[in-house]
PDB file of C-alpha atoms in Angstrom:
ATOM      1  CA  MET Y 187      81.023   7.779 -22.285  1.00  0.00           C
ATOM      2  CA  SER Y 188      79.870  10.124 -25.246  1.00  0.00           C
ATOM      3  CA  MET Y 189      78.026  12.722 -23.649  1.00  0.00           C
ATOM      4  CA  GLN Y 190      77.125  13.566 -27.369  1.00  0.00           C
ATOM      5  CA  VAL Y 191      75.278  10.387 -27.631  1.00  0.00           C
ATOM      6  CA  ILE Y 192      73.012  10.875 -24.463  1.00  0.00           C
ATOM      7  CA  VAL Y 193      72.391  14.492 -25.513  1.00  0.00           C
ATOM      8  CA  SER Y 194      71.077  13.545 -29.057  1.00  0.00           C
ATOM      9  CA  GLN Y 195      69.142  11.072 -28.163  1.00  0.00           C
ATOM     10  CA  MET Y 196      67.457  13.337 -25.522  1.00  0.00           C
ATOM     11  CA  ALA Y 197      67.146  16.148 -28.147  1.00  0.00           C
ATOM     12  CA  GLU Y 198      65.355  13.572 -30.388  1.00  0.00           C
ATOM     13  CA  LEU Y 199      62.977  12.561 -27.815  1.00  0.00           C
ATOM     14  CA  PHE Y 200      62.134  16.148 -26.987  1.00  0.00           C
ATOM     15  CA  ILE Y 201      61.479  16.815 -30.876  1.00  0.00           C
ATOM     16  CA  LEU Y 202      59.173  13.934 -31.082  1.00  0.00           C
ATOM     17  CA  LEU Y 203      57.316  15.165 -27.991  1.00  0.00           C
ATOM     18  CA  PHE Y 204      56.846  18.584 -29.336  1.00  0.00           C
ATOM     19  CA  LEU Y 205      55.803  17.408 -32.412  1.00  0.00           C
ATOM     20  CA  GLY Y 206      53.016  15.748 -30.981  1.00  0.00           C
ATOM     21  CA  TYR Y 207      52.191  18.917 -28.665  1.00  0.00           C
ATOM     22  CA  PHE Y 208      52.129  21.076 -31.865  1.00  0.00           C
ATOM     23  CA  LEU Y 209      49.924  18.524 -33.901  1.00  0.00           C
ATOM     24  CA  TYR Y 210      47.471  18.134 -31.017  1.00  0.00           C
ATOM     25  CA  LYS Y 211      47.456  22.240 -30.633  1.00  0.00           C
ATOM     26  CA  ILE Y 212      46.750  22.720 -34.658  1.00  0.00           C
ATOM     27  CA  HIS Y 213      44.049  19.698 -34.204  1.00  0.00           C
ATOM     28  CA  ILE Y 214      45.507  17.093 -36.227  1.00  0.00           C
ATOM     29  CA  ILE Y 215      45.849  14.946 -33.559  1.00  0.00           C
ATOM     30  CA  ASP Y 216      42.743  14.877 -30.787  1.00  0.00           C
ATOM     31  CA  ASP Y 217      41.792  12.875 -28.049  1.00  0.00           C
ATOM     32  CA  ASN Y 218      40.355  10.062 -30.018  1.00  0.00           C
ATOM     33  CA  PHE Y 219      43.163   9.581 -32.547  1.00  0.00           C
ATOM     34  CA  ASN Y 220      45.751   9.843 -29.641  1.00  0.00           C
ATOM     35  CA  ASN Y 221      43.869   6.951 -27.796  1.00  0.00           C
ATOM     36  CA  ASN Y 222      43.964   4.676 -30.951  1.00  0.00           C
ATOM     37  CA  LEU Y 223      47.450   5.856 -31.374  1.00  0.00           C
ATOM     38  CA  ASN Y 224      48.067   4.562 -28.038  1.00  0.00           C
ATOM     39  CA  LYS Y 225      46.401   1.296 -28.851  1.00  0.00           C
ATOM     40  CA  LEU Y 226      48.412   0.863 -31.928  1.00  0.00           C
ATOM     41  CA  VAL Y 227      51.598   1.153 -29.652  1.00  0.00           C
ATOM     42  CA  LEU Y 228      50.527  -1.380 -27.230  1.00  0.00           C
ATOM     43  CA  TYR Y 229      49.011  -3.760 -29.191  1.00  0.00           C
ATOM     44  CA  VAL Y 230      51.106  -3.692 -32.600  1.00  0.00           C
ATOM     45  CA  THR Y 231      54.517  -1.812 -32.476  1.00  0.00           C
ATOM     46  CA  ILE Y 232      55.828  -3.113 -29.178  1.00  0.00           C
ATOM     47  CA  PRO Y 233      54.907  -6.560 -29.992  1.00  0.00           C
ATOM     48  CA  CYS Y 234      57.014  -6.288 -33.038  1.00  0.00           C
ATOM     49  CA  MET Y 235      59.954  -4.299 -31.457  1.00  0.00           C
ATOM     50  CA  VAL Y 236      60.405  -7.068 -29.067  1.00  0.00           C
ATOM     51  CA  VAL Y 237      60.155  -9.799 -31.441  1.00  0.00           C
ATOM     52  CA  GLY Y 238      62.433  -7.936 -33.983  1.00  0.00           C
ATOM     53  CA  ASN Y 239      65.105  -7.519 -31.283  1.00  0.00           C
ATOM     54  CA  ALA Y 240      65.037 -11.091 -30.813  1.00  0.00           C
ATOM     55  CA  LEU Y 241      65.452 -12.050 -34.482  1.00  0.00           C
ATOM     56  CA  SER Y 242      68.131  -9.481 -34.881  1.00  0.00           C
ATOM     57  CA  ILE Y 243      70.421 -10.891 -32.212  1.00  0.00           C
ATOM     58  CA  THR Y 244      73.603 -12.289 -34.013  1.00  0.00           C
ATOM     59  CA  LYS Y 245      76.078 -13.176 -30.932  1.00  0.00           C
ATOM     60  CA  TYR Y 246      74.773 -15.515 -28.188  1.00  0.00           C
ATOM     61  CA  ALA Y 247      75.925 -15.727 -24.641  1.00  0.00           C
ATOM     62  CA  SER Y 248      76.369 -19.232 -23.207  1.00  0.00           C
ATOM     63  CA  LEU Y 249      72.873 -20.653 -21.562  1.00  0.00           C
ATOM     64  CA  SER Y 250      74.559 -20.310 -18.100  1.00  0.00           C
ATOM     65  CA  THR Y 251      75.279 -16.384 -18.677  1.00  0.00           C
ATOM     66  CA  ALA Y 252      71.681 -15.769 -20.122  1.00  0.00           C
ATOM     67  CA  GLY Y 253      70.162 -17.390 -17.210  1.00  0.00           C
ATOM     68  CA  TYR Y 254      72.474 -15.491 -15.040  1.00  0.00           C
ATOM     69  CA  VAL Y 255      71.293 -12.040 -16.534  1.00  0.00           C
ATOM     70  CA  PHE Y 256      67.575 -13.198 -16.857  1.00  0.00           C
ATOM     71  CA  LEU Y 257      67.974 -13.973 -12.984  1.00  0.00           C
ATOM     72  CA  ILE Y 258      69.220 -10.438 -12.087  1.00  0.00           C
ATOM     73  CA  ALA Y 259      66.866  -8.697 -14.489  1.00  0.00           C
ATOM     74  CA  ILE Y 260      63.652 -10.421 -12.753  1.00  0.00           C
ATOM     75  CA  ALA Y 261      65.392  -9.946  -9.203  1.00  0.00           C
ATOM     76  CA  THR Y 262      65.683  -6.381 -10.108  1.00  0.00           C
ATOM     77  CA  PHE Y 263      62.033  -5.668 -11.402  1.00  0.00           C
ATOM     78  CA  LEU Y 264      60.919  -7.681  -8.437  1.00  0.00           C
ATOM     79  CA  LEU Y 265      62.535  -5.297  -6.110  1.00  0.00           C
ATOM     80  CA  LEU Y 266      62.316  -2.007  -7.759  1.00  0.00           C
ATOM     81  CA  PRO Y 267      58.313  -1.788  -6.825  1.00  0.00           C
ATOM     82  CA  ILE Y 268      59.399  -2.161  -3.238  1.00  0.00           C
ATOM     83  CA  ALA Y 269      61.982   1.057  -3.745  1.00  0.00           C
ATOM     84  CA  GLY Y 270      59.170   2.708  -5.716  1.00  0.00           C
ATOM     85  CA  TYR Y 271      56.682   2.379  -2.801  1.00  0.00           C
ATOM     86  CA  LEU Y 272      59.281   3.521   0.021  1.00  0.00           C
ATOM     87  CA  ILE Y 273      59.925   6.738  -2.351  1.00  0.00           C
ATOM     88  CA  ALA Y 274      56.381   7.557  -2.600  1.00  0.00           C
ATOM     89  CA  LYS Y 275      55.633   7.061   1.189  1.00  0.00           C
ATOM     90  CA  MET Y 276      58.782   9.432   1.770  1.00  0.00           C
ATOM     91  CA  LEU Y 277      57.166  11.841  -0.465  1.00  0.00           C
ATOM     92  CA  LYS Y 278      53.631  11.511   0.912  1.00  0.00           C
ATOM     93  CA  VAL Y 279      52.035  11.376  -2.654  1.00  0.00           C
ATOM     94  CA  PRO Y 280      48.467  11.280  -2.599  1.00  0.00           C
ATOM     95  CA  GLN Y 281      46.864   7.629  -2.400  1.00  0.00           C
ATOM     96  CA  GLN Y 282      45.389   7.763  -5.660  1.00  0.00           C
ATOM     97  CA  ASP Y 283      48.757   8.276  -7.258  1.00  0.00           C
ATOM     98  CA  MET Y 284      50.761   5.776  -5.246  1.00  0.00           C
ATOM     99  CA  GLY Y 285      50.568   3.066  -7.911  1.00  0.00           C
ATOM    100  CA  LEU Y 286      51.644   5.335 -10.560  1.00  0.00           C
ATOM    101  CA  TYR Y 287      54.717   6.676  -8.533  1.00  0.00           C
ATOM    102  CA  VAL Y 288      55.508   2.589  -7.678  1.00  0.00           C
ATOM    103  CA  PHE Y 289      55.033   2.097 -11.706  1.00  0.00           C
ATOM    104  CA  MET Y 290      57.449   4.759 -12.810  1.00  0.00           C
ATOM    105  CA  THR Y 291      60.151   3.738 -10.365  1.00  0.00           C
ATOM    106  CA  THR Y 292      59.999   0.181 -11.675  1.00  0.00           C
ATOM    107  CA  PHE Y 293      59.479   0.794 -15.358  1.00  0.00           C
ATOM    108  CA  SER Y 294      62.071   2.950 -16.588  1.00  0.00           C
ATOM    109  CA  ASN Y 295      63.000   3.832 -20.322  1.00  0.00           C
ATOM    110  CA  ILE Y 296      65.472   1.267 -21.255  1.00  0.00           C
ATOM    111  CA  GLY Y 297      64.358   0.665 -24.750  1.00  0.00           C
ATOM    112  CA  PHE Y 298      64.806   3.717 -26.844  1.00  0.00           C
ATOM    113  CA  ILE Y 299      67.081   5.681 -24.593  1.00  0.00           C
ATOM    114  CA  GLY Y 300      68.753   2.446 -23.092  1.00  0.00           C
ATOM    115  CA  PHE Y 301      70.311   0.698 -25.961  1.00  0.00           C
ATOM    116  CA  PRO Y 302      72.374   3.592 -27.323  1.00  0.00           C
ATOM    117  CA  VAL Y 303      73.228   4.868 -23.938  1.00  0.00           C
ATOM    118  CA  MET Y 304      74.549   1.549 -23.030  1.00  0.00           C
ATOM    119  CA  LYS Y 305      76.301   1.014 -25.998  1.00  0.00           C
ATOM    120  CA  SER Y 306      78.039   4.391 -25.707  1.00  0.00           C
ATOM    121  CA  ILE Y 307      79.232   3.662 -22.159  1.00  0.00           C
ATOM    122  CA  PHE Y 308      80.125  -0.061 -22.607  1.00  0.00           C
ATOM    123  CA  GLY Y 309      80.302  -0.835 -26.289  1.00  0.00           C
ATOM    124  CA  ASP Y 310      78.619  -3.659 -28.092  1.00  0.00           C
ATOM    125  CA  ALA Y 311      79.088  -6.275 -25.572  1.00  0.00           C
ATOM    126  CA  ALA Y 312      76.100  -4.751 -23.668  1.00  0.00           C
ATOM    127  CA  ILE Y 313      73.291  -5.131 -26.425  1.00  0.00           C
ATOM    128  CA  PHE Y 314      72.316  -8.614 -25.226  1.00  0.00           C
ATOM    129  CA  TYR Y 315      72.425  -7.754 -21.510  1.00  0.00           C
ATOM    130  CA  THR Y 316      70.263  -4.578 -22.480  1.00  0.00           C
ATOM    131  CA  THR Y 317      68.033  -6.829 -24.673  1.00  0.00           C
ATOM    132  CA  VAL Y 318      67.369  -9.260 -21.874  1.00  0.00           C
ATOM    133  CA  PHE Y 319      66.447  -6.528 -19.217  1.00  0.00           C
ATOM    134  CA  ASN Y 320      64.157  -5.193 -22.071  1.00  0.00           C
ATOM    135  CA  MET Y 321      62.384  -8.700 -22.424  1.00  0.00           C
ATOM    136  CA  VAL Y 322      61.849  -8.839 -18.797  1.00  0.00           C
ATOM    137  CA  PHE Y 323      60.370  -5.383 -18.757  1.00  0.00           C
ATOM    138  CA  ASN Y 324      57.906  -6.184 -21.369  1.00  0.00           C
ATOM    139  CA  MET Y 325      57.195  -9.485 -19.562  1.00  0.00           C
ATOM    140  CA  SER Y 326      56.715  -7.706 -16.362  1.00  0.00           C
ATOM    141  CA  VAL Y 327      55.012  -4.464 -17.341  1.00  0.00           C
ATOM    142  CA  TYR Y 328      52.206  -6.628 -18.855  1.00  0.00           C
ATOM    143  CA  THR Y 329      51.608  -8.798 -16.013  1.00  0.00           C
ATOM    144  CA  TYR Y 330      52.146  -7.582 -12.606  1.00  0.00           C
ATOM    145  CA  GLY Y 331      52.739  -3.947 -14.040  1.00  0.00           C
ATOM    146  CA  LEU Y 332      48.861  -3.800 -14.329  1.00  0.00           C
ATOM    147  CA  TYR Y 333      48.637  -4.530 -10.572  1.00  0.00           C
ATOM    148  CA  ILE Y 334      50.971  -1.937  -9.728  1.00  0.00           C
ATOM    149  CA  ILE Y 335      49.511   0.901 -11.552  1.00  0.00           C
ATOM    150  CA  ASN Y 336      46.112   0.168 -10.007  1.00  0.00           C
ATOM    151  CA  MET Y 337      47.397   0.635  -6.390  1.00  0.00           C
ATOM    152  CA  GLY Y 338      45.417   3.225  -4.642  1.00  0.00           C
ATOM    153  CA  SER Y 339      43.617   4.033  -7.878  1.00  0.00           C
ATOM    154  CA  GLU Y 340      39.728   4.891  -7.758  1.00  0.00           C
ATOM    155  CA  ALA Y 341      39.116   3.866 -11.149  1.00  0.00           C
ATOM    156  CA  LYS Y 342      40.111   0.406 -10.684  1.00  0.00           C
ATOM    157  CA  ILE Y 343      41.351  -1.769 -13.562  1.00  0.00           C
ATOM    158  CA  ASP Y 344      39.771  -4.996 -14.079  1.00  0.00           C
ATOM    159  CA  VAL Y 345      43.089  -7.228 -14.530  1.00  0.00           C
ATOM    160  CA  THR Y 346      41.838 -10.436 -16.162  1.00  0.00           C
ATOM    161  CA  TRP Y 347      43.726 -13.165 -17.978  1.00  0.00           C
ATOM    162  CA  GLN Y 348      43.003 -11.625 -21.117  1.00  0.00           C
ATOM    163  CA  LYS Y 349      44.845  -8.258 -20.283  1.00  0.00           C
ATOM    164  CA  ILE Y 350      47.690 -10.085 -19.107  1.00  0.00           C
ATOM    165  CA  MET Y 351      48.143 -12.206 -22.039  1.00  0.00           C
ATOM    166  CA  SER Y 352      48.082  -9.350 -24.420  1.00  0.00           C
ATOM    167  CA  PRO Y 353      49.852  -9.259 -27.850  1.00  0.00           C
ATOM    168  CA  ALA Y 354      52.955  -7.849 -26.061  1.00  0.00           C
ATOM    169  CA  THR Y 355      53.186 -10.609 -23.311  1.00  0.00           C
ATOM    170  CA  TYR Y 356      52.844 -13.177 -26.133  1.00  0.00           C
ATOM    171  CA  SER Y 357      55.577 -11.340 -28.111  1.00  0.00           C
ATOM    172  CA  CYS Y 358      57.774 -11.634 -25.303  1.00  0.00           C
ATOM    173  CA  ILE Y 359      57.383 -15.257 -24.768  1.00  0.00           C
ATOM    174  CA  LEU Y 360      57.907 -15.728 -28.307  1.00  0.00           C
ATOM    175  CA  ALA Y 361      61.041 -13.426 -28.265  1.00  0.00           C
ATOM    176  CA  LEU Y 362      62.285 -15.836 -25.539  1.00  0.00           C
ATOM    177  CA  ILE Y 363      62.005 -18.867 -27.547  1.00  0.00           C
ATOM    178  CA  ILE Y 364      63.458 -17.140 -30.722  1.00  0.00           C
ATOM    179  CA  TYR Y 365      66.431 -16.462 -28.764  1.00  0.00           C
ATOM    180  CA  LEU Y 366      66.742 -19.788 -27.022  1.00  0.00           C
ATOM    181  CA  ALA Y 367      66.212 -21.614 -30.443  1.00  0.00           C
ATOM    182  CA  HIS Y 368      68.652 -19.518 -32.088  1.00  0.00           C
ATOM    183  CA  PHE Y 369      66.025 -19.001 -34.669  1.00  0.00           C
ATOM    184  CA  HIS Y 370      66.300 -16.348 -37.853  1.00  0.00           C
ATOM    185  CA  ALA Y 371      63.666 -15.770 -40.222  1.00  0.00           C
ATOM    186  CA  PRO Y 372      64.200 -14.942 -43.589  1.00  0.00           C
ATOM    187  CA  HIS Y 373      65.583 -11.360 -44.068  1.00  0.00           C
ATOM    188  CA  VAL Y 374      62.149  -9.841 -45.408  1.00  0.00           C
ATOM    189  CA  ILE Y 375      60.223 -10.910 -42.605  1.00  0.00           C
ATOM    190  CA  THR Y 376      62.905  -9.740 -39.799  1.00  0.00           C
ATOM    191  CA  HIS Y 377      63.141  -6.515 -41.514  1.00  0.00           C
ATOM    192  CA  THR Y 378      59.570  -5.845 -42.064  1.00  0.00           C
ATOM    193  CA  ILE Y 379      58.665  -6.733 -38.030  1.00  0.00           C
ATOM    194  CA  THR Y 380      61.761  -4.798 -37.041  1.00  0.00           C
ATOM    195  CA  THR Y 381      60.729  -1.617 -39.390  1.00  0.00           C
ATOM    196  CA  VAL Y 382      57.205  -1.585 -37.660  1.00  0.00           C
ATOM    197  CA  GLY Y 383      59.002  -2.021 -34.090  1.00  0.00           C
ATOM    198  CA  ASP Y 384      60.961   1.046 -35.113  1.00  0.00           C
ATOM    199  CA  ILE Y 385      58.221   3.427 -35.185  1.00  0.00           C
ATOM    200  CA  THR Y 386      57.182   2.733 -31.344  1.00  0.00           C
ATOM    201  CA  THR Y 387      59.365   5.406 -29.954  1.00  0.00           C
ATOM    202  CA  PRO Y 388      58.183   8.198 -32.424  1.00  0.00           C
ATOM    203  CA  LEU Y 389      54.482   7.439 -31.783  1.00  0.00           C
ATOM    204  CA  ALA Y 390      55.176   7.149 -27.963  1.00  0.00           C
ATOM    205  CA  MET Y 391      56.661  10.412 -27.833  1.00  0.00           C
ATOM    206  CA  MET Y 392      53.991  11.979 -29.780  1.00  0.00           C
ATOM    207  CA  ILE Y 393      51.323  10.522 -27.592  1.00  0.00           C
ATOM    208  CA  ILE Y 394      53.130  12.168 -24.371  1.00  0.00           C
ATOM    209  CA  GLY Y 395      53.257  15.418 -25.985  1.00  0.00           C
ATOM    210  CA  ALA Y 396      49.399  15.286 -27.241  1.00  0.00           C
ATOM    211  CA  THR Y 397      48.712  14.279 -23.566  1.00  0.00           C
ATOM    212  CA  LEU Y 398      50.868  17.308 -22.286  1.00  0.00           C
ATOM    213  CA  ALA Y 399      49.045  19.490 -24.797  1.00  0.00           C
ATOM    214  CA  ARG Y 400      45.757  19.016 -22.945  1.00  0.00           C
ATOM    215  CA  ILE Y 401      46.965  20.975 -20.062  1.00  0.00           C
ATOM    216  CA  PRO Y 402      48.414  24.559 -19.944  1.00  0.00           C
ATOM    217  CA  PHE Y 403      52.054  24.463 -20.605  1.00  0.00           C
ATOM    218  CA  LYS Y 404      53.206  26.518 -17.638  1.00  0.00           C
ATOM    219  CA  THR Y 405      51.470  23.624 -15.255  1.00  0.00           C
ATOM    220  CA  VAL Y 406      54.198  21.152 -16.986  1.00  0.00           C
ATOM    221  CA  PHE Y 407      56.659  22.255 -14.213  1.00  0.00           C
ATOM    222  CA  ASP Y 408      54.343  22.858 -11.385  1.00  0.00           C
ATOM    223  CA  GLU Y 409      54.222  19.022 -10.039  1.00  0.00           C
ATOM    224  CA  PHE Y 410      56.907  19.858  -7.379  1.00  0.00           C
ATOM    225  CA  LYS Y 411      57.181  16.289  -6.083  1.00  0.00           C
ATOM    226  CA  LEU Y 412      58.533  15.237  -9.335  1.00  0.00           C
ATOM    227  CA  TYR Y 413      61.865  17.108  -8.276  1.00  0.00           C
ATOM    228  CA  PRO Y 414      62.666  15.068  -5.258  1.00  0.00           C
ATOM    229  CA  TYR Y 415      61.346  12.080  -6.690  1.00  0.00           C
ATOM    230  CA  THR Y 416      63.638  12.656  -9.572  1.00  0.00           C
ATOM    231  CA  LEU Y 417      66.666  12.955  -7.118  1.00  0.00           C
ATOM    232  CA  LEU Y 418      65.549   9.552  -5.361  1.00  0.00           C
ATOM    233  CA  LYS Y 419      64.764   7.741  -8.531  1.00  0.00           C
ATOM    234  CA  GLN Y 420      67.783   8.447 -10.700  1.00  0.00           C
ATOM    235  CA  LEU Y 421      70.732   9.141  -8.230  1.00  0.00           C
ATOM    236  CA  ILE Y 422      69.818   8.079  -4.711  1.00  0.00           C
ATOM    237  CA  LEU Y 423      68.438   4.797  -5.730  1.00  0.00           C
ATOM    238  CA  PRO Y 424      71.187   3.827  -8.059  1.00  0.00           C
ATOM    239  CA  ILE Y 425      73.785   4.736  -5.502  1.00  0.00           C
ATOM    240  CA  ILE Y 426      72.380   2.592  -3.002  1.00  0.00           C
ATOM    241  CA  ALA Y 427      71.672  -0.201  -5.614  1.00  0.00           C
ATOM    242  CA  TYR Y 428      75.375  -0.246  -6.652  1.00  0.00           C
ATOM    243  CA  TYR Y 429      76.623  -1.066  -3.027  1.00  0.00           C
ATOM    244  CA  LEU Y 430      73.881  -3.744  -2.607  1.00  0.00           C
ATOM    245  CA  LEU Y 431      74.749  -5.378  -6.052  1.00  0.00           C
ATOM    246  CA  SER Y 432      78.333  -4.802  -6.312  1.00  0.00           C
ATOM    247  CA  SER Y 433      78.520  -7.523  -3.234  1.00  0.00           C
ATOM    248  CA  ILE Y 434      76.333 -10.105  -5.457  1.00  0.00           C
ATOM    249  CA  ILE Y 435      77.290  -9.313  -9.234  1.00  0.00           C
ATOM    250  CA  LYS Y 436      80.914 -10.053  -9.965  1.00  0.00           C
ATOM    251  CA  ASP Y 437      80.929  -9.266 -13.777  1.00  0.00           C
ATOM    252  CA  PRO Y 438      81.363  -5.757 -13.910  1.00  0.00           C
ATOM    253  CA  LEU Y 439      79.514  -5.453 -17.208  1.00  0.00           C
ATOM    254  CA  ILE Y 440      76.552  -7.044 -15.817  1.00  0.00           C
ATOM    255  CA  LEU Y 441      76.741  -4.837 -12.773  1.00  0.00           C
ATOM    256  CA  GLY Y 442      77.096  -1.657 -14.769  1.00  0.00           C
ATOM    257  CA  VAL Y 443      74.178  -2.731 -17.340  1.00  0.00           C
ATOM    258  CA  THR Y 444      71.708  -3.112 -14.211  1.00  0.00           C
ATOM    259  CA  LEU Y 445      72.919  -0.172 -12.621  1.00  0.00           C
ATOM    260  CA  ILE Y 446      72.094   1.923 -15.813  1.00  0.00           C
ATOM    261  CA  CYS Y 447      68.789   0.308 -16.251  1.00  0.00           C
ATOM    262  CA  ILE Y 448      67.873   1.259 -12.703  1.00  0.00           C
ATOM    263  CA  ALA Y 449      69.036   4.974 -13.417  1.00  0.00           C
ATOM    264  CA  MET Y 450      67.018   5.835 -16.570  1.00  0.00           C
ATOM    265  CA  PRO Y 451      64.349   8.084 -16.710  1.00  0.00           C
ATOM    266  CA  VAL Y 452      60.574   7.003 -16.584  1.00  0.00           C
ATOM    267  CA  GLY Y 453      59.659   5.060 -19.196  1.00  0.00           C
ATOM    268  CA  ASN Y 454      56.761   5.848 -21.989  1.00  0.00           C
ATOM    269  CA  SER Y 455      54.617   2.955 -20.853  1.00  0.00           C
ATOM    270  CA  ALA Y 456      53.378   5.059 -17.872  1.00  0.00           C
ATOM    271  CA  VAL Y 457      51.633   7.504 -20.034  1.00  0.00           C
ATOM    272  CA  LEU Y 458      50.430   4.736 -22.410  1.00  0.00           C
ATOM    273  CA  PHE Y 459      48.868   2.743 -19.420  1.00  0.00           C
ATOM    274  CA  THR Y 460      47.055   5.668 -17.846  1.00  0.00           C
ATOM    275  CA  ASN Y 461      45.823   6.735 -21.142  1.00  0.00           C
ATOM    276  CA  LEU Y 462      44.467   3.372 -21.585  1.00  0.00           C
ATOM    277  CA  TYR Y 463      43.309   2.354 -18.345  1.00  0.00           C
ATOM    278  CA  GLY Y 464      42.576   5.277 -16.555  1.00  0.00           C
ATOM    279  CA  GLY Y 465      44.961   7.445 -14.014  1.00  0.00           C
ATOM    280  CA  ASN Y 466      46.767  10.656 -13.710  1.00  0.00           C
ATOM    281  CA  ASN Y 467      48.080  10.587 -17.280  1.00  0.00           C
ATOM    282  CA  GLU Y 468      48.958  14.296 -17.025  1.00  0.00           C
ATOM    283  CA  LEU Y 469      51.249  13.200 -13.929  1.00  0.00           C
ATOM    284  CA  ALA Y 470      52.810  10.570 -16.014  1.00  0.00           C
ATOM    285  CA  ALA Y 471      53.430  12.931 -19.184  1.00  0.00           C
ATOM    286  CA  LYS Y 472      55.098  15.376 -16.763  1.00  0.00           C
ATOM    287  CA  SER Y 473      57.086  12.598 -15.350  1.00  0.00           C
ATOM    288  CA  VAL Y 474      58.579  11.348 -18.458  1.00  0.00           C
ATOM    289  CA  PHE Y 475      59.339  15.059 -19.477  1.00  0.00           C
ATOM    290  CA  ILE Y 476      61.029  16.053 -16.304  1.00  0.00           C
ATOM    291  CA  THR Y 477      62.875  12.907 -15.652  1.00  0.00           C
ATOM    292  CA  THR Y 478      64.066  12.449 -19.229  1.00  0.00           C
ATOM    293  CA  ILE Y 479      65.773  16.352 -18.960  1.00  0.00           C
ATOM    294  CA  ILE Y 480      67.375  15.487 -15.574  1.00  0.00           C
ATOM    295  CA  SER Y 481      68.713  12.278 -16.606  1.00  0.00           C
ATOM    296  CA  ILE Y 482      71.282  14.445 -18.927  1.00  0.00           C
ATOM    297  CA  ILE Y 483      72.935  15.005 -15.545  1.00  0.00           C
ATOM    298  CA  THR Y 484      72.125  12.141 -13.546  1.00  0.00           C
ATOM    299  CA  ILE Y 485      73.398   9.247 -15.690  1.00  0.00           C
ATOM    300  CA  PRO Y 486      76.957  10.817 -16.301  1.00  0.00           C
ATOM    301  CA  ILE Y 487      77.119  11.429 -12.520  1.00  0.00           C
ATOM    302  CA  ILE Y 488      76.356   7.592 -11.875  1.00  0.00           C
ATOM    303  CA  VAL Y 489      78.811   6.559 -14.514  1.00  0.00           C
ATOM    304  CA  ALA Y 490      81.496   9.196 -12.974  1.00  0.00           C
ATOM    305  CA  LEU Y 491      80.922   7.671  -9.808  1.00  0.00           C
ATOM    306  CA  PHE Y 492      81.007   3.724 -10.436  1.00  0.00           C
ATOM    307  CA  LEU Y 493      81.670   2.855 -14.012  1.00  0.00           C
ATOM    308  CA  ALA Y 494      84.378   5.194 -15.357  1.00  0.00           C
TER     309      ALA Y 494
END
């Protein structure tokens, strides 16, 4: 695995995050603008990213292999909330933050960080499997993810069919159809959709930076539960998962991709959702920041232990 790839991806994330922080401090971004950016990412750029990934696939696995990976991904995202709940109980997190901790454990950053890291570890063969996990991620986060993040919260999210069937949910369904049909749009269409999707990560990281800018910087590191949480989520949980999964998944590539997906840092969606629907967005922003830093150490450890 190329450590340079991981470090460069993390460095790019932090530069974008601090750009958002700086723009908020000099009043180019304010709370209203940040909220509108949040909606732009959730309703426009993420759907374009999902559909663009599907349109860009050129190598297709057999239906049986694709179906198997989909089942593994679905099972992973159904079981991770249980792990998240147990971790939150172990740490005795406040009841109002219980759902957020479960959400953060379930929905890691397998989009922007995931693809280059998977490629650096496993090569191009991992791109398809990562795409499958990304599809299931998006289908999950916009459906039962809304219920998870609402657990224990005083500000109840009114989970309606309209919220579940959001543009991102429709884009996941469309992406699945595109993949199964081996459909390819004209280059100009694919390129345009992909270009819009490519701004998802820069905008999402600037949103996180702007969210962090609302609080004194010295308090970013004072959420002490996040340190044992990160150790449990990104080291202990993947280690336990390896011994459980290795007896079920015999393909080493599928096993490796699944393991690294579990070991990824907290995803941007935690901040996007708490900004949009209410919740502890300061905790969400701090968790993305801290878990991404620590993943520079934890991901190589997992690779050295099980995938080298």
